[in-house]
Amino acid sequence: MQLTLPPLSLYIHIPWCVQKCPYCDFNSHAQKGIIPEAEYIEHLLADLSQDLTAYKEAIGERKIYSIFIGGGTPSLFSAEGIGHLLSEIQKRIPFEQGLEITLEANPGTAEAERFIGYAKAGVTRISMGIQSFEPEKLLKLGRIHDSQEAKQAVKFAQNAASAGLKSFNIDLMHGLPNQSVKQALEDLKQGIALNPPHLSWYQLTIEPNTMFYYRQPTLPDDDELWDIFEQGHQLLTEAGYEQYETSAYSKKGFQCQHNLNYWRFGDYLAIGCGAHGKISYPTGEIYRFSKTKHPKGYMRGEYQYSKELIALEDRPFEFFMNRFRLLEAVPKVEFEMYTGLSAKVVKPTMDWALEQNYITETETDWQITQHGKLFLNELLEKFLD
């Protein structure tokens, strides 16, 4: 079986943050003392070198299509450190021309002032976790910034355009503890007023092993959540934002290329504590892998944690679990190219989905409907049958 290899991205995980938020289930660790920045960067580079050797046949002639530096709070690292990391990565594997390099940042003023430095270091896009502008909600969410700092951070991002920053994103959450429809929409209006090129607007969900899971707050009911989404979506659309993914809106030409590669079943190398990656071989194998979660183990040089082959029968579910997050049509040829399977394999499921009005179909594409979005879990479960 032959596969056409998709674009190859790189995810870099920096695990430290100032304090752990009660809703966060990411692999993050509250900062205790001085962060070992230089040492960790050397481990990231050693981790990458190991992967480039281990996956040499799979990588082939591919260049890095996009980079995403996530966390934790990557903006706790200096601009000099990020610059050194990026230049050393480029010595090991070439970059596509004009690739997008995203860095997640805390809106706190101390980090925001570094935005010009990050841009000069090669970062082209900054993603800020603002979450809310309301003091009470920020406190409940465990955020360390206030509304004024968040707005100041946006100004810093706008000013960093002169140093090469091409875009920025703000994250906002809705469905927060004791949040009314009016409060949620007010948060969104303040976010829109800042005119970010990209806005991620997602509903708070309670995840296992988080503080909110053990002490569950009172959240808006389903009717209120629907009102928030419906009215918020209208506000975003009227302001010139286009929804291209379940929780992502952007101005024209400012979609996050790294996330698009995830959802289009692209490949991505992954380095850093608890990072997850995916790699395809031209001979037909596709693997998912992960790295050691805890900084102590990782910084002993124990990078690889798990590696698992995606079985042929699991590939339709894996592909559509990602692809149906996007609102764009799914080319049938991409399913065949990136999974190595014939479109005939999923025809019975697609015929059923058509009857349910979960998708529409042409000779070349499948397209999830708005109705299908509401029953996405039921649709995806069919691919497991």
PDB file of N, CA and C in Angstrom, residues 165-249:
ATOM      1  N   LEU A 165       5.709  40.321  12.918  1.00  0.00           N
ATOM      2  CA  LEU A 165       4.573  39.518  13.363  1.00  0.00           C
ATOM      3  C   LEU A 165       3.430  39.688  12.361  1.00  0.00           C
ATOM      4  N   LYS A 166       2.947  38.577  11.806  1.00  0.00           N
ATOM      5  CA  LYS A 166       1.965  38.664  10.722  1.00  0.00           C
ATOM      6  C   LYS A 166       0.522  38.508  11.198  1.00  0.00           C
ATOM      7  N   SER A 167       0.340  37.887  12.381  1.00  0.00           N
ATOM      8  CA  SER A 167      -1.025  37.640  12.847  1.00  0.00           C
ATOM      9  C   SER A 167      -1.010  37.398  14.349  1.00  0.00           C
ATOM     10  N   PHE A 168      -2.187  37.499  14.959  1.00  0.00           N
ATOM     11  CA  PHE A 168      -2.308  37.075  16.349  1.00  0.00           C
ATOM     12  C   PHE A 168      -3.726  36.580  16.586  1.00  0.00           C
ATOM     13  N   ASN A 169      -3.847  35.771  17.613  1.00  0.00           N
ATOM     14  CA  ASN A 169      -5.124  35.160  17.974  1.00  0.00           C
ATOM     15  C   ASN A 169      -5.432  35.493  19.425  1.00  0.00           C
ATOM     16  N   ILE A 170      -6.719  35.672  19.735  1.00  0.00           N
ATOM     17  CA  ILE A 170      -7.098  35.702  21.144  1.00  0.00           C
ATOM     18  C   ILE A 170      -8.073  34.553  21.421  1.00  0.00           C
ATOM     19  N   ASP A 171      -7.853  33.874  22.548  1.00  0.00           N
ATOM     20  CA  ASP A 171      -8.750  32.814  23.021  1.00  0.00           C
ATOM     21  C   ASP A 171      -9.769  33.410  23.966  1.00  0.00           C
ATOM     22  N   LEU A 172     -11.048  33.139  23.735  1.00  0.00           N
ATOM     23  CA  LEU A 172     -12.120  33.508  24.661  1.00  0.00           C
ATOM     24  C   LEU A 172     -12.951  32.265  24.952  1.00  0.00           C
ATOM     25  N   MET A 173     -13.420  32.148  26.192  1.00  0.00           N
ATOM     26  CA  MET A 173     -14.275  31.021  26.569  1.00  0.00           C
ATOM     27  C   MET A 173     -15.684  31.517  26.873  1.00  0.00           C
ATOM     28  N   HIS A 174     -16.658  30.653  26.646  1.00  0.00           N
ATOM     29  CA  HIS A 174     -18.030  30.960  27.067  1.00  0.00           C
ATOM     30  C   HIS A 174     -18.600  29.739  27.779  1.00  0.00           C
ATOM     31  N   GLY A 175     -19.764  29.918  28.387  1.00  0.00           N
ATOM     32  CA  GLY A 175     -20.306  28.839  29.216  1.00  0.00           C
ATOM     33  C   GLY A 175     -19.552  28.733  30.531  1.00  0.00           C
ATOM     34  N   LEU A 176     -19.121  29.898  31.064  1.00  0.00           N
ATOM     35  CA  LEU A 176     -18.321  29.933  32.289  1.00  0.00           C
ATOM     36  C   LEU A 176     -19.220  29.800  33.524  1.00  0.00           C
ATOM     37  N   PRO A 177     -18.629  29.483  34.684  1.00  0.00           N
ATOM     38  CA  PRO A 177     -19.425  29.339  35.906  1.00  0.00           C
ATOM     39  C   PRO A 177     -20.318  30.554  36.162  1.00  0.00           C
ATOM     40  N   ASN A 178     -21.618  30.275  36.342  1.00  0.00           N
ATOM     41  CA  ASN A 178     -22.631  31.309  36.648  1.00  0.00           C
ATOM     42  C   ASN A 178     -22.669  32.433  35.613  1.00  0.00           C
ATOM     43  N   GLN A 179     -22.300  32.139  34.380  1.00  0.00           N
ATOM     44  CA  GLN A 179     -22.275  33.171  33.342  1.00  0.00           C
ATOM     45  C   GLN A 179     -23.645  33.288  32.664  1.00  0.00           C
ATOM     46  N   SER A 180     -24.139  34.501  32.546  1.00  0.00           N
ATOM     47  CA  SER A 180     -25.401  34.733  31.844  1.00  0.00           C
ATOM     48  C   SER A 180     -25.116  34.878  30.353  1.00  0.00           C
ATOM     49  N   VAL A 181     -26.171  34.799  29.550  1.00  0.00           N
ATOM     50  CA  VAL A 181     -26.039  35.003  28.101  1.00  0.00           C
ATOM     51  C   VAL A 181     -25.471  36.398  27.836  1.00  0.00           C
ATOM     52  N   LYS A 182     -25.990  37.381  28.554  1.00  0.00           N
ATOM     53  CA  LYS A 182     -25.544  38.768  28.377  1.00  0.00           C
ATOM     54  C   LYS A 182     -24.049  38.925  28.682  1.00  0.00           C
ATOM     55  N   GLN A 183     -23.581  38.303  29.772  1.00  0.00           N
ATOM     56  CA  GLN A 183     -22.162  38.400  30.143  1.00  0.00           C
ATOM     57  C   GLN A 183     -21.270  37.756  29.078  1.00  0.00           C
ATOM     58  N   ALA A 184     -21.692  36.591  28.579  1.00  0.00           N
ATOM     59  CA  ALA A 184     -20.902  35.878  27.566  1.00  0.00           C
ATOM     60  C   ALA A 184     -20.779  36.721  26.299  1.00  0.00           C
ATOM     61  N   LEU A 185     -21.876  37.331  25.894  1.00  0.00           N
ATOM     62  CA  LEU A 185     -21.869  38.141  24.668  1.00  0.00           C
ATOM     63  C   LEU A 185     -21.077  39.434  24.865  1.00  0.00           C
ATOM     64  N   GLU A 186     -21.103  39.986  26.083  1.00  0.00           N
ATOM     65  CA  GLU A 186     -20.331  41.187  26.382  1.00  0.00           C
ATOM     66  C   GLU A 186     -18.826  40.891  26.268  1.00  0.00           C
ATOM     67  N   ASP A 187     -18.412  39.733  26.787  1.00  0.00           N
ATOM     68  CA  ASP A 187     -17.019  39.293  26.636  1.00  0.00           C
ATOM     69  C   ASP A 187     -16.629  39.240  25.157  1.00  0.00           C
ATOM     70  N   LEU A 188     -17.523  38.622  24.370  1.00  0.00           N
ATOM     71  CA  LEU A 188     -17.243  38.456  22.944  1.00  0.00           C
ATOM     72  C   LEU A 188     -17.181  39.810  22.235  1.00  0.00           C
ATOM     73  N   LYS A 189     -18.094  40.716  22.584  1.00  0.00           N
ATOM     74  CA  LYS A 189     -18.087  42.052  21.965  1.00  0.00           C
ATOM     75  C   LYS A 189     -16.768  42.783  22.249  1.00  0.00           C
ATOM     76  N   GLN A 190     -16.264  42.643  23.478  1.00  0.00           N
ATOM     77  CA  GLN A 190     -14.989  43.289  23.820  1.00  0.00           C
ATOM     78  C   GLN A 190     -13.844  42.665  23.020  1.00  0.00           C
ATOM     79  N   GLY A 191     -13.915  41.350  22.812  1.00  0.00           N
ATOM     80  CA  GLY A 191     -12.897  40.668  22.004  1.00  0.00           C
ATOM     81  C   GLY A 191     -12.932  41.135  20.560  1.00  0.00           C
ATOM     82  N   ILE A 192     -14.121  41.226  19.986  1.00  0.00           N
ATOM     83  CA  ILE A 192     -14.288  41.666  18.595  1.00  0.00           C
ATOM     84  C   ILE A 192     -13.799  43.110  18.428  1.00  0.00           C
ATOM     85  N   ALA A 193     -14.053  43.946  19.448  1.00  0.00           N
ATOM     86  CA  ALA A 193     -13.653  45.364  19.383  1.00  0.00           C
ATOM     87  C   ALA A 193     -12.133  45.521  19.261  1.00  0.00           C
ATOM     88  N   LEU A 194     -11.373  44.516  19.725  1.00  0.00           N
ATOM     89  CA  LEU A 194      -9.907  44.564  19.625  1.00  0.00           C
ATOM     90  C   LEU A 194      -9.419  44.214  18.216  1.00  0.00           C
ATOM     91  N   ASN A 195     -10.344  43.730  17.385  1.00  0.00           N
ATOM     92  CA  ASN A 195     -10.080  43.449  15.971  1.00  0.00           C
ATOM     93  C   ASN A 195      -8.919  42.470  15.731  1.00  0.00           C
ATOM     94  N   PRO A 196      -8.883  41.335  16.436  1.00  0.00           N
ATOM     95  CA  PRO A 196      -7.824  40.360  16.160  1.00  0.00           C
ATOM     96  C   PRO A 196      -8.055  39.695  14.799  1.00  0.00           C
ATOM     97  N   PRO A 197      -6.993  39.337  14.064  1.00  0.00           N
ATOM     98  CA  PRO A 197      -7.173  38.631  12.794  1.00  0.00           C
ATOM     99  C   PRO A 197      -7.808  37.248  12.984  1.00  0.00           C
ATOM    100  N   HIS A 198      -7.624  36.658  14.205  1.00  0.00           N
ATOM    101  CA  HIS A 198      -8.117  35.305  14.485  1.00  0.00           C
ATOM    102  C   HIS A 198      -8.681  35.289  15.892  1.00  0.00           C
ATOM    103  N   LEU A 199      -9.839  34.641  16.065  1.00  0.00           N
ATOM    104  CA  LEU A 199     -10.466  34.571  17.377  1.00  0.00           C
ATOM    105  C   LEU A 199     -10.933  33.138  17.630  1.00  0.00           C
ATOM    106  N   SER A 200     -10.376  32.504  18.662  1.00  0.00           N
ATOM    107  CA  SER A 200     -10.834  31.166  19.070  1.00  0.00           C
ATOM    108  C   SER A 200     -11.856  31.351  20.181  1.00  0.00           C
ATOM    109  N   TRP A 201     -13.062  30.855  19.962  1.00  0.00           N
ATOM    110  CA  TRP A 201     -14.179  31.083  20.888  1.00  0.00           C
ATOM    111  C   TRP A 201     -14.786  29.734  21.221  1.00  0.00           C
ATOM    112  N   TYR A 202     -14.460  29.245  22.403  1.00  0.00           N
ATOM    113  CA  TYR A 202     -14.887  27.880  22.698  1.00  0.00           C
ATOM    114  C   TYR A 202     -15.563  27.766  24.054  1.00  0.00           C
ATOM    115  N   GLN A 203     -16.390  26.740  24.146  1.00  0.00           N
ATOM    116  CA  GLN A 203     -17.181  26.510  25.353  1.00  0.00           C
ATOM    117  C   GLN A 203     -16.344  25.793  26.402  1.00  0.00           C
ATOM    118  N   LEU A 204     -16.453  26.245  27.641  1.00  0.00           N
ATOM    119  CA  LEU A 204     -15.776  25.560  28.749  1.00  0.00           C
ATOM    120  C   LEU A 204     -16.356  24.159  28.908  1.00  0.00           C
ATOM    121  N   THR A 205     -15.492  23.165  28.908  1.00  0.00           N
ATOM    122  CA  THR A 205     -15.918  21.800  29.214  1.00  0.00           C
ATOM    123  C   THR A 205     -15.135  21.328  30.435  1.00  0.00           C
ATOM    124  N   ILE A 206     -15.785  20.543  31.271  1.00  0.00           N
ATOM    125  CA  ILE A 206     -15.149  20.044  32.490  1.00  0.00           C
ATOM    126  C   ILE A 206     -14.423  18.736  32.159  1.00  0.00           C
ATOM    127  N   GLU A 207     -13.103  18.754  32.285  1.00  0.00           N
ATOM    128  CA  GLU A 207     -12.277  17.600  31.933  1.00  0.00           C
ATOM    129  C   GLU A 207     -11.847  16.855  33.196  1.00  0.00           C
ATOM    130  N   PRO A 208     -11.698  15.513  33.098  1.00  0.00           N
ATOM    131  CA  PRO A 208     -11.203  14.741  34.251  1.00  0.00           C
ATOM    132  C   PRO A 208      -9.826  15.238  34.706  1.00  0.00           C
ATOM    133  N   ASN A 209      -9.546  15.006  35.975  1.00  0.00           N
ATOM    134  CA  ASN A 209      -8.248  15.366  36.577  1.00  0.00           C
ATOM    135  C   ASN A 209      -7.965  16.866  36.562  1.00  0.00           C
ATOM    136  N   THR A 210      -9.036  17.664  36.649  1.00  0.00           N
ATOM    137  CA  THR A 210      -8.869  19.110  36.818  1.00  0.00           C
ATOM    138  C   THR A 210      -9.576  19.515  38.111  1.00  0.00           C
ATOM    139  N   MET A 211      -9.237  20.673  38.629  1.00  0.00           N
ATOM    140  CA  MET A 211      -9.869  21.166  39.861  1.00  0.00           C
ATOM    141  C   MET A 211     -11.384  21.287  39.686  1.00  0.00           C
ATOM    142  N   PHE A 212     -11.830  21.758  38.518  1.00  0.00           N
ATOM    143  CA  PHE A 212     -13.267  21.901  38.264  1.00  0.00           C
ATOM    144  C   PHE A 212     -13.973  20.539  38.248  1.00  0.00           C
ATOM    145  N   TYR A 213     -13.238  19.483  37.910  1.00  0.00           N
ATOM    146  CA  TYR A 213     -13.837  18.141  37.857  1.00  0.00           C
ATOM    147  C   TYR A 213     -14.175  17.674  39.279  1.00  0.00           C
ATOM    148  N   TYR A 214     -13.294  17.989  40.212  1.00  0.00           N
ATOM    149  CA  TYR A 214     -13.492  17.542  41.596  1.00  0.00           C
ATOM    150  C   TYR A 214     -14.392  18.487  42.387  1.00  0.00           C
ATOM    151  N   ARG A 215     -14.416  19.754  41.988  1.00  0.00           N
ATOM    152  CA  ARG A 215     -15.325  20.730  42.613  1.00  0.00           C
ATOM    153  C   ARG A 215     -16.097  21.412  41.499  1.00  0.00           C
ATOM    154  N   GLN A 216     -17.150  20.750  41.043  1.00  0.00           N
ATOM    155  CA  GLN A 216     -17.831  21.206  39.831  1.00  0.00           C
ATOM    156  C   GLN A 216     -18.578  22.511  40.061  1.00  0.00           C
ATOM    157  N   PRO A 217     -18.288  23.536  39.243  1.00  0.00           N
ATOM    158  CA  PRO A 217     -19.012  24.805  39.347  1.00  0.00           C
ATOM    159  C   PRO A 217     -20.381  24.702  38.670  1.00  0.00           C
ATOM    160  N   THR A 218     -21.230  25.681  38.912  1.00  0.00           N
ATOM    161  CA  THR A 218     -22.543  25.747  38.248  1.00  0.00           C
ATOM    162  C   THR A 218     -22.363  26.400  36.879  1.00  0.00           C
ATOM    163  N   LEU A 219     -22.695  25.656  35.837  1.00  0.00           N
ATOM    164  CA  LEU A 219     -22.533  26.158  34.469  1.00  0.00           C
ATOM    165  C   LEU A 219     -23.888  26.487  33.856  1.00  0.00           C
ATOM    166  N   PRO A 220     -23.926  27.320  32.808  1.00  0.00           N
ATOM    167  CA  PRO A 220     -25.196  27.613  32.117  1.00  0.00           C
ATOM    168  C   PRO A 220     -25.837  26.325  31.596  1.00  0.00           C
ATOM    169  N   ASP A 221     -27.173  26.310  31.512  1.00  0.00           N
ATOM    170  CA  ASP A 221     -27.846  25.101  30.993  1.00  0.00           C
ATOM    171  C   ASP A 221     -27.794  25.078  29.470  1.00  0.00           C
ATOM    172  N   ASP A 222     -28.283  23.975  28.886  1.00  0.00           N
ATOM    173  CA  ASP A 222     -28.156  23.763  27.436  1.00  0.00           C
ATOM    174  C   ASP A 222     -28.841  24.862  26.618  1.00  0.00           C
ATOM    175  N   ASP A 223     -30.018  25.330  27.089  1.00  0.00           N
ATOM    176  CA  ASP A 223     -30.733  26.393  26.366  1.00  0.00           C
ATOM    177  C   ASP A 223     -29.916  27.683  26.344  1.00  0.00           C
ATOM    178  N   GLU A 224     -29.311  28.013  27.496  1.00  0.00           N
ATOM    179  CA  GLU A 224     -28.489  29.227  27.569  1.00  0.00           C
ATOM    180  C   GLU A 224     -27.243  29.086  26.692  1.00  0.00           C
ATOM    181  N   LEU A 225     -26.637  27.900  26.709  1.00  0.00           N
ATOM    182  CA  LEU A 225     -25.446  27.661  25.886  1.00  0.00           C
ATOM    183  C   LEU A 225     -25.771  27.822  24.402  1.00  0.00           C
ATOM    184  N   TRP A 226     -26.948  27.336  24.014  1.00  0.00           N
ATOM    185  CA  TRP A 226     -27.344  27.451  22.610  1.00  0.00           C
ATOM    186  C   TRP A 226     -27.572  28.913  22.232  1.00  0.00           C
ATOM    187  N   ASP A 227     -28.218  29.674  23.128  1.00  0.00           N
ATOM    188  CA  ASP A 227     -28.440  31.110  22.878  1.00  0.00           C
ATOM    189  C   ASP A 227     -27.105  31.847  22.743  1.00  0.00           C
ATOM    190  N   ILE A 228     -26.156  31.514  23.629  1.00  0.00           N
ATOM    191  CA  ILE A 228     -24.827  32.142  23.574  1.00  0.00           C
ATOM    192  C   ILE A 228     -24.184  31.863  22.222  1.00  0.00           C
ATOM    193  N   PHE A 229     -24.200  30.590  21.819  1.00  0.00           N
ATOM    194  CA  PHE A 229     -23.540  30.246  20.556  1.00  0.00           C
ATOM    195  C   PHE A 229     -24.223  30.922  19.371  1.00  0.00           C
ATOM    196  N   GLU A 230     -25.540  30.831  19.325  1.00  0.00           N
ATOM    197  CA  GLU A 230     -26.285  31.353  18.165  1.00  0.00           C
ATOM    198  C   GLU A 230     -26.079  32.869  18.013  1.00  0.00           C
ATOM    199  N   GLN A 231     -26.225  33.596  19.129  1.00  0.00           N
ATOM    200  CA  GLN A 231     -26.083  35.052  19.063  1.00  0.00           C
ATOM    201  C   GLN A 231     -24.626  35.465  18.876  1.00  0.00           C
ATOM    202  N   GLY A 232     -23.718  34.711  19.493  1.00  0.00           N
ATOM    203  CA  GLY A 232     -22.284  34.994  19.350  1.00  0.00           C
ATOM    204  C   GLY A 232     -21.801  34.760  17.934  1.00  0.00           C
ATOM    205  N   HIS A 233     -22.274  33.681  17.342  1.00  0.00           N
ATOM    206  CA  HIS A 233     -21.911  33.366  15.952  1.00  0.00           C
ATOM    207  C   HIS A 233     -22.363  34.499  15.025  1.00  0.00           C
ATOM    208  N   GLN A 234     -23.552  35.022  15.290  1.00  0.00           N
ATOM    209  CA  GLN A 234     -24.075  36.126  14.471  1.00  0.00           C
ATOM    210  C   GLN A 234     -23.202  37.378  14.637  1.00  0.00           C
ATOM    211  N   LEU A 235     -22.798  37.675  15.880  1.00  0.00           N
ATOM    212  CA  LEU A 235     -21.929  38.833  16.139  1.00  0.00           C
ATOM    213  C   LEU A 235     -20.610  38.711  15.382  1.00  0.00           C
ATOM    214  N   LEU A 236     -20.027  37.536  15.423  1.00  0.00           N
ATOM    215  CA  LEU A 236     -18.745  37.294  14.760  1.00  0.00           C
ATOM    216  C   LEU A 236     -18.878  37.417  13.241  1.00  0.00           C
ATOM    217  N   THR A 237     -19.951  36.842  12.709  1.00  0.00           N
ATOM    218  CA  THR A 237     -20.176  36.888  11.259  1.00  0.00           C
ATOM    219  C   THR A 237     -20.370  38.338  10.791  1.00  0.00           C
ATOM    220  N   GLU A 238     -21.143  39.085  11.547  1.00  0.00           N
ATOM    221  CA  GLU A 238     -21.402  40.490  11.176  1.00  0.00           C
ATOM    222  C   GLU A 238     -20.128  41.335  11.256  1.00  0.00           C
ATOM    223  N   ALA A 239     -19.174  40.898  12.096  1.00  0.00           N
ATOM    224  CA  ALA A 239     -17.913  41.641  12.249  1.00  0.00           C
ATOM    225  C   ALA A 239     -16.862  41.212  11.219  1.00  0.00           C
ATOM    226  N   GLY A 240     -17.269  40.326  10.301  1.00  0.00           N
ATOM    227  CA  GLY A 240     -16.348  39.940   9.223  1.00  0.00           C
ATOM    228  C   GLY A 240     -15.511  38.711   9.511  1.00  0.00           C
ATOM    229  N   TYR A 241     -15.885  37.957  10.561  1.00  0.00           N
ATOM    230  CA  TYR A 241     -15.165  36.719  10.875  1.00  0.00           C
ATOM    231  C   TYR A 241     -15.863  35.528  10.223  1.00  0.00           C
ATOM    232  N   GLU A 242     -15.050  34.596   9.766  1.00  0.00           N
ATOM    233  CA  GLU A 242     -15.587  33.395   9.126  1.00  0.00           C
ATOM    234  C   GLU A 242     -15.251  32.186   9.985  1.00  0.00           C
ATOM    235  N   GLN A 243     -16.274  31.404  10.350  1.00  0.00           N
ATOM    236  CA  GLN A 243     -16.024  30.185  11.122  1.00  0.00           C
ATOM    237  C   GLN A 243     -15.474  29.124  10.165  1.00  0.00           C
ATOM    238  N   TYR A 244     -14.286  28.598  10.467  1.00  0.00           N
ATOM    239  CA  TYR A 244     -13.730  27.562   9.598  1.00  0.00           C
ATOM    240  C   TYR A 244     -13.510  26.252  10.337  1.00  0.00           C
ATOM    241  N   GLU A 245     -13.658  26.294  11.655  1.00  0.00           N
ATOM    242  CA  GLU A 245     -13.485  25.098  12.485  1.00  0.00           C
ATOM    243  C   GLU A 245     -14.425  25.248  13.665  1.00  0.00           C
ATOM    244  N   THR A 246     -14.724  24.161  14.362  1.00  0.00           N
ATOM    245  CA  THR A 246     -15.738  24.170  15.420  1.00  0.00           C
ATOM    246  C   THR A 246     -15.643  25.391  16.334  1.00  0.00           C
ATOM    247  N   SER A 247     -14.434  25.730  16.775  1.00  0.00           N
ATOM    248  CA  SER A 247     -14.279  26.843  17.723  1.00  0.00           C
ATOM    249  C   SER A 247     -13.395  27.960  17.207  1.00  0.00           C
ATOM    250  N   ALA A 248     -13.155  28.008  15.895  1.00  0.00           N
ATOM    251  CA  ALA A 248     -12.185  28.975  15.362  1.00  0.00           C
ATOM    252  C   ALA A 248     -12.814  29.871  14.300  1.00  0.00           C
ATOM    253  N   TYR A 249     -12.577  31.178  14.442  1.00  0.00           N
ATOM    254  CA  TYR A 249     -13.062  32.194  13.512  1.00  0.00           C
ATOM    255  C   TYR A 249     -11.870  33.046  13.073  1.00  0.00           C
TER     256      TYR A 249
END
